[in-house]
PDB file of C-alpha atoms in Angstrom:
ATOM      1  CA  MET E 248       0.169   0.075   0.033  1.00 48.00           C
ATOM      2  CA  LEU E 249       1.452   3.343  -0.955  1.00 52.00           C
ATOM      3  CA  ARG E 250       1.272   6.088   1.618  1.00 54.00           C
ATOM      4  CA  SER E 251       1.568   9.652   0.774  1.00 54.00           C
ATOM      5  CA  LYS E 252       4.289  11.988   2.305  1.00 53.00           C
ATOM      6  CA  GLN E 253       1.508  13.798   4.209  1.00 55.00           C
ATOM      7  CA  HIS E 254       0.365  10.634   5.887  1.00 52.00           C
ATOM      8  CA  ILE E 255       4.014   9.602   6.819  1.00 50.00           C
ATOM      9  CA  TYR E 256       4.795  13.025   8.139  1.00 51.00           C
ATOM     10  CA  PHE E 257       1.244  13.102  10.155  1.00 52.00           C
ATOM     11  CA  LYS E 258       2.058   9.867  11.493  1.00 54.00           C
ATOM     12  CA  PHE E 259       5.887  10.906  12.551  1.00 52.00           C
ATOM     13  CA  ALA E 260       4.581  14.029  13.948  1.00 54.00           C
ATOM     14  CA  LEU E 261       2.104  12.298  16.318  1.00 55.00           C
ATOM     15  CA  SER E 262       4.702   9.892  17.312  1.00 57.00           C
ATOM     16  CA  ASN E 263       6.941  12.662  18.550  1.00 60.00           C
ATOM     17  CA  TYR E 264       4.331  14.547  20.852  1.00 63.00           C
ATOM     18  CA  LYS E 265       2.488  13.174  23.833  1.00 67.00           C
ATOM     19  CA  ILE E 266      -1.289  13.989  22.783  1.00 69.00           C
ATOM     20  CA  MET E 267      -4.029  14.220  25.121  1.00 74.00           C
ATOM     21  CA  THR E 268      -7.269  12.593  23.554  1.00 84.00           C
ATOM     22  CA  ASN E 269     -10.739  12.465  23.940  1.00 89.00           C
ATOM     23  CA  LYS E 270     -12.780   9.898  22.248  1.00 92.00           C
ATOM     24  CA  ILE E 271     -16.495   9.453  21.490  1.00 95.00           C
ATOM     25  CA  GLU E 272     -18.513   7.336  19.208  1.00 97.00           C
ATOM     26  CA  VAL E 273     -21.650   8.371  17.364  1.00 98.00           C
ATOM     27  CA  SER E 274     -24.230   5.666  16.282  1.00 98.00           C
ATOM     28  CA  TRP E 275     -26.816   6.190  13.883  1.00 97.00           C
ATOM     29  CA  LYS E 276     -30.266   5.425  15.629  1.00 97.00           C
ATOM     30  CA  GLY E 277     -32.599   5.832  12.328  1.00 96.00           C
ATOM     31  CA  GLY E 278     -33.885   8.883  10.723  1.00 96.00           C
ATOM     32  CA  MET E 279     -31.636  11.881  11.462  1.00 97.00           C
ATOM     33  CA  LEU E 280     -31.248  10.847  15.001  1.00 97.00           C
ATOM     34  CA  PHE E 281     -27.693   9.849  16.568  1.00 98.00           C
ATOM     35  CA  GLU E 282     -26.409   8.934  19.799  1.00 98.00           C
ATOM     36  CA  SER E 283     -22.964  10.184  20.925  1.00 97.00           C
ATOM     37  CA  VAL E 284     -21.238   7.938  23.756  1.00 97.00           C
ATOM     38  CA  ALA E 285     -18.404   9.280  25.782  1.00 95.00           C
ATOM     39  CA  PRO E 286     -16.795   7.625  28.742  1.00 93.00           C
ATOM     40  CA  GLU E 287     -19.019  10.230  30.884  1.00 94.00           C
ATOM     41  CA  GLY E 288     -22.309   9.575  29.398  1.00 96.00           C
ATOM     42  CA  LYS E 289     -24.578   9.719  26.535  1.00 97.00           C
ATOM     43  CA  VAL E 290     -26.226  12.518  24.500  1.00 97.00           C
ATOM     44  CA  LEU E 291     -28.889  12.387  21.467  1.00 97.00           C
ATOM     45  CA  ILE E 292     -27.934  14.424  18.576  1.00 98.00           C
ATOM     46  CA  GLU E 293     -30.526  15.237  15.771  1.00 97.00           C
ATOM     47  CA  ALA E 294     -31.067  17.178  12.769  1.00 96.00           C
ATOM     48  CA  ALA E 295     -33.546  20.150  12.598  1.00 95.00           C
ATOM     49  CA  GLU E 296     -37.282  19.101  12.013  1.00 94.00           C
ATOM     50  CA  GLU E 297     -37.467  20.577   8.522  1.00 94.00           C
ATOM     51  CA  VAL E 298     -34.875  17.936   7.457  1.00 94.00           C
ATOM     52  CA  GLY E 299     -36.120  14.911   9.164  1.00 94.00           C
ATOM     53  CA  GLY E 300     -35.420  15.471  12.877  1.00 95.00           C
ATOM     54  CA  THR E 301     -38.163  14.719  15.477  1.00 95.00           C
ATOM     55  CA  GLY E 302     -37.190  17.193  18.129  1.00 93.00           C
ATOM     56  CA  VAL E 303     -35.793  14.567  20.619  1.00 95.00           C
ATOM     57  CA  GLY E 304     -31.960  15.461  20.273  1.00 96.00           C
ATOM     58  CA  LEU E 305     -29.915  18.610  20.528  1.00 96.00           C
ATOM     59  CA  ARG E 306     -28.590  19.983  16.969  1.00 97.00           C
ATOM     60  CA  PRO E 307     -24.728  19.805  16.617  1.00 97.00           C
ATOM     61  CA  LYS E 308     -24.321  23.704  16.753  1.00 97.00           C
ATOM     62  CA  ALA E 309     -26.636  23.968  19.970  1.00 96.00           C
ATOM     63  CA  MET E 310     -24.222  21.444  21.503  1.00 97.00           C
ATOM     64  CA  MET E 311     -21.147  23.604  20.629  1.00 98.00           C
ATOM     65  CA  LEU E 312     -22.953  26.459  22.454  1.00 98.00           C
ATOM     66  CA  THR E 313     -23.935  24.040  25.352  1.00 98.00           C
ATOM     67  CA  SER E 314     -20.359  23.175  25.593  1.00 98.00           C
ATOM     68  CA  LEU E 315     -19.231  26.645  25.921  1.00 98.00           C
ATOM     69  CA  ALA E 316     -21.848  27.476  28.463  1.00 98.00           C
ATOM     70  CA  GLY E 317     -21.140  24.250  30.662  1.00 98.00           C
ATOM     71  CA  CYS E 318     -17.454  24.720  30.564  1.00 98.00           C
ATOM     72  CA  THR E 319     -17.483  28.207  31.690  1.00 98.00           C
ATOM     73  CA  SER E 320     -20.390  27.535  34.176  1.00 98.00           C
ATOM     74  CA  MET E 321     -18.250  25.018  35.993  1.00 98.00           C
ATOM     75  CA  ASP E 322     -15.241  27.168  36.208  1.00 98.00           C
ATOM     76  CA  VAL E 323     -17.302  30.104  37.808  1.00 98.00           C
ATOM     77  CA  VAL E 324     -18.997  27.861  40.198  1.00 98.00           C
ATOM     78  CA  SER E 325     -16.078  26.259  41.267  1.00 98.00           C
ATOM     79  CA  LEU E 326     -14.215  29.542  41.679  1.00 98.00           C
ATOM     80  CA  LEU E 327     -16.706  31.215  43.564  1.00 98.00           C
ATOM     81  CA  LYS E 328     -16.986  28.175  45.914  1.00 97.00           C
ATOM     82  CA  LYS E 329     -13.108  28.652  46.592  1.00 98.00           C
ATOM     83  CA  MET E 330     -13.681  32.297  46.837  1.00 98.00           C
ATOM     84  CA  ARG E 331     -16.355  31.873  49.356  1.00 97.00           C
ATOM     85  CA  ALA E 332     -18.683  34.121  47.302  1.00 96.00           C
ATOM     86  CA  GLU E 333     -22.083  32.928  47.470  1.00 91.00           C
ATOM     87  CA  VAL E 334     -25.037  33.494  45.046  1.00 96.00           C
ATOM     88  CA  ALA E 335     -28.503  32.329  45.299  1.00 96.00           C
ATOM     89  CA  ASP E 336     -28.669  31.052  41.623  1.00 97.00           C
ATOM     90  CA  PHE E 337     -26.356  31.424  38.326  1.00 98.00           C
ATOM     91  CA  LYS E 338     -27.405  30.972  34.799  1.00 98.00           C
ATOM     92  CA  VAL E 339     -25.263  31.405  31.565  1.00 98.00           C
ATOM     93  CA  GLU E 340     -26.910  32.425  28.379  1.00 98.00           C
ATOM     94  CA  VAL E 341     -25.084  32.205  24.870  1.00 98.00           C
ATOM     95  CA  GLU E 342     -26.180  33.845  21.825  1.00 98.00           C
ATOM     96  CA  ALA E 343     -24.350  33.290  18.641  1.00 98.00           C
ATOM     97  CA  ASN E 344     -24.440  34.722  15.021  1.00 98.00           C
ATOM     98  CA  LEU E 345     -24.473  32.111  12.330  1.00 97.00           C
ATOM     99  CA  THR E 346     -22.666  33.138   9.050  1.00 97.00           C
ATOM    100  CA  ASP E 347     -24.846  33.056   5.856  1.00 97.00           C
ATOM    101  CA  GLU E 348     -22.663  31.134   3.560  1.00 97.00           C
ATOM    102  CA  HIS E 349     -21.852  27.215   3.724  1.00 95.00           C
ATOM    103  CA  PRO E 350     -20.238  25.899   5.711  1.00 96.00           C
ATOM    104  CA  LYS E 351     -22.138  28.017   8.214  1.00 96.00           C
ATOM    105  CA  PHE E 352     -20.336  28.793  11.465  1.00 97.00           C
ATOM    106  CA  TYR E 353     -20.351  31.120  14.404  1.00 98.00           C
ATOM    107  CA  ASP E 354     -18.444  34.321  13.832  1.00 98.00           C
ATOM    108  CA  LYS E 355     -19.833  36.172  16.742  1.00 98.00           C
ATOM    109  CA  VAL E 356     -20.696  34.848  20.141  1.00 98.00           C
ATOM    110  CA  HIS E 357     -22.022  36.590  23.323  1.00 98.00           C
ATOM    111  CA  VAL E 358     -22.127  35.234  26.721  1.00 98.00           C
ATOM    112  CA  THR E 359     -24.233  36.506  29.506  1.00 98.00           C
ATOM    113  CA  TYR E 360     -23.519  35.568  33.047  1.00 98.00           C
ATOM    114  CA  ARG E 361     -26.649  36.134  35.065  1.00 98.00           C
ATOM    115  CA  PHE E 362     -26.176  36.013  39.099  1.00 98.00           C
ATOM    116  CA  TYR E 363     -29.380  36.056  41.336  1.00 98.00           C
ATOM    117  CA  GLY E 364     -29.118  36.903  45.018  1.00 96.00           C
ATOM    118  CA  SER E 365     -28.436  39.792  47.117  1.00 95.00           C
ATOM    119  CA  ASP E 366     -25.289  41.491  48.723  1.00 94.00           C
ATOM    120  CA  PHE E 367     -23.085  40.542  45.713  1.00 96.00           C
ATOM    121  CA  GLN E 368     -19.433  40.165  46.123  1.00 97.00           C
ATOM    122  CA  LYS E 369     -19.099  41.834  42.860  1.00 98.00           C
ATOM    123  CA  ASP E 370     -15.134  41.900  42.860  1.00 98.00           C
ATOM    124  CA  LYS E 371     -15.153  38.049  43.353  1.00 98.00           C
ATOM    125  CA  ILE E 372     -17.774  37.267  40.807  1.00 98.00           C
ATOM    126  CA  GLU E 373     -16.203  39.380  38.119  1.00 98.00           C
ATOM    127  CA  LYS E 374     -12.747  37.974  38.972  1.00 98.00           C
ATOM    128  CA  ALA E 375     -14.227  34.233  38.684  1.00 98.00           C
ATOM    129  CA  VAL E 376     -15.898  35.095  35.421  1.00 98.00           C
ATOM    130  CA  ASN E 377     -12.750  36.678  33.941  1.00 98.00           C
ATOM    131  CA  LEU E 378     -10.358  33.848  35.262  1.00 98.00           C
ATOM    132  CA  SER E 379     -12.994  31.494  33.374  1.00 98.00           C
ATOM    133  CA  VAL E 380     -12.974  33.426  30.205  1.00 98.00           C
ATOM    134  CA  GLU E 381      -9.205  34.271  30.187  1.00 98.00           C
ATOM    135  CA  ARG E 382      -7.641  31.406  31.474  1.00 98.00           C
ATOM    136  CA  TYR E 383      -9.392  28.259  32.459  1.00 98.00           C
ATOM    137  CA  CYS E 384     -12.320  27.526  29.896  1.00 98.00           C
ATOM    138  CA  GLY E 385     -10.757  25.656  26.951  1.00 97.00           C
ATOM    139  CA  VAL E 386     -14.036  25.731  25.022  1.00 98.00           C
ATOM    140  CA  ILE E 387     -14.084  29.431  25.115  1.00 98.00           C
ATOM    141  CA  GLU E 388     -10.526  29.398  23.633  1.00 98.00           C
ATOM    142  CA  MET E 389     -11.550  27.131  20.989  1.00 98.00           C
ATOM    143  CA  PHE E 390     -14.202  29.342  19.975  1.00 98.00           C
ATOM    144  CA  ARG E 391     -11.835  32.253  19.977  1.00 98.00           C
ATOM    145  CA  LYS E 392     -10.123  30.432  16.931  1.00 98.00           C
ATOM    146  CA  PHE E 393     -13.185  31.278  14.602  1.00 97.00           C
ATOM    147  CA  ALA E 394     -15.317  33.749  16.467  1.00 98.00           C
ATOM    148  CA  VAL E 395     -15.328  37.011  18.431  1.00 98.00           C
ATOM    149  CA  VAL E 396     -16.428  36.285  21.856  1.00 98.00           C
ATOM    150  CA  THR E 397     -17.799  38.920  24.095  1.00 98.00           C
ATOM    151  CA  THR E 398     -19.109  38.626  27.550  1.00 98.00           C
ATOM    152  CA  GLU E 399     -21.346  40.535  30.305  1.00 98.00           C
ATOM    153  CA  ILE E 400     -22.149  40.094  33.776  1.00 98.00           C
ATOM    154  CA  VAL E 401     -25.887  40.985  34.877  1.00 98.00           C
ATOM    155  CA  TYR E 402     -26.930  41.056  38.743  1.00 98.00           C
ATOM    156  CA  ILE E 403     -30.569  40.459  39.479  1.00 98.00           C
ATOM    157  CA  GLU E 404     -31.471  41.133  43.055  1.00 96.00           C
ATOM    158  CA  LYS E 405     -33.741  38.408  44.682  1.00 87.00           C
TER     159      LYS E 405
END
């Protein structure tokens, strides 16, 4: 079997670096429904209803936004706990602009952090959000490779 120079170089390059890998498997469940299985759990993925979906699974691009929100949310909650800055509730909303041309991708992403409670320790909350956005959340960093990412923090008194 002949192998291209690119294939040989790629194999050589991989053999010289320790690579952290994640592995998932996607199985077709019929129609436009798929199941993604990772060591940590399962999720259903589905196409839009106008192209054969039935509304039981997340669409792939929505999963990307969900991953971003989940990653930064976990960072913020963990950091706030370490800083002993309590809030009654916390939500992250992600809105993204999809390009018009195929392949369609997100070119602008806006992340809104909503904190609910009273007597907010705003300095600690803002530090936790900034650490997630600038240092810890790898998903936000991935998004920065193809989109402008903006953030805002909203405080809601309860």
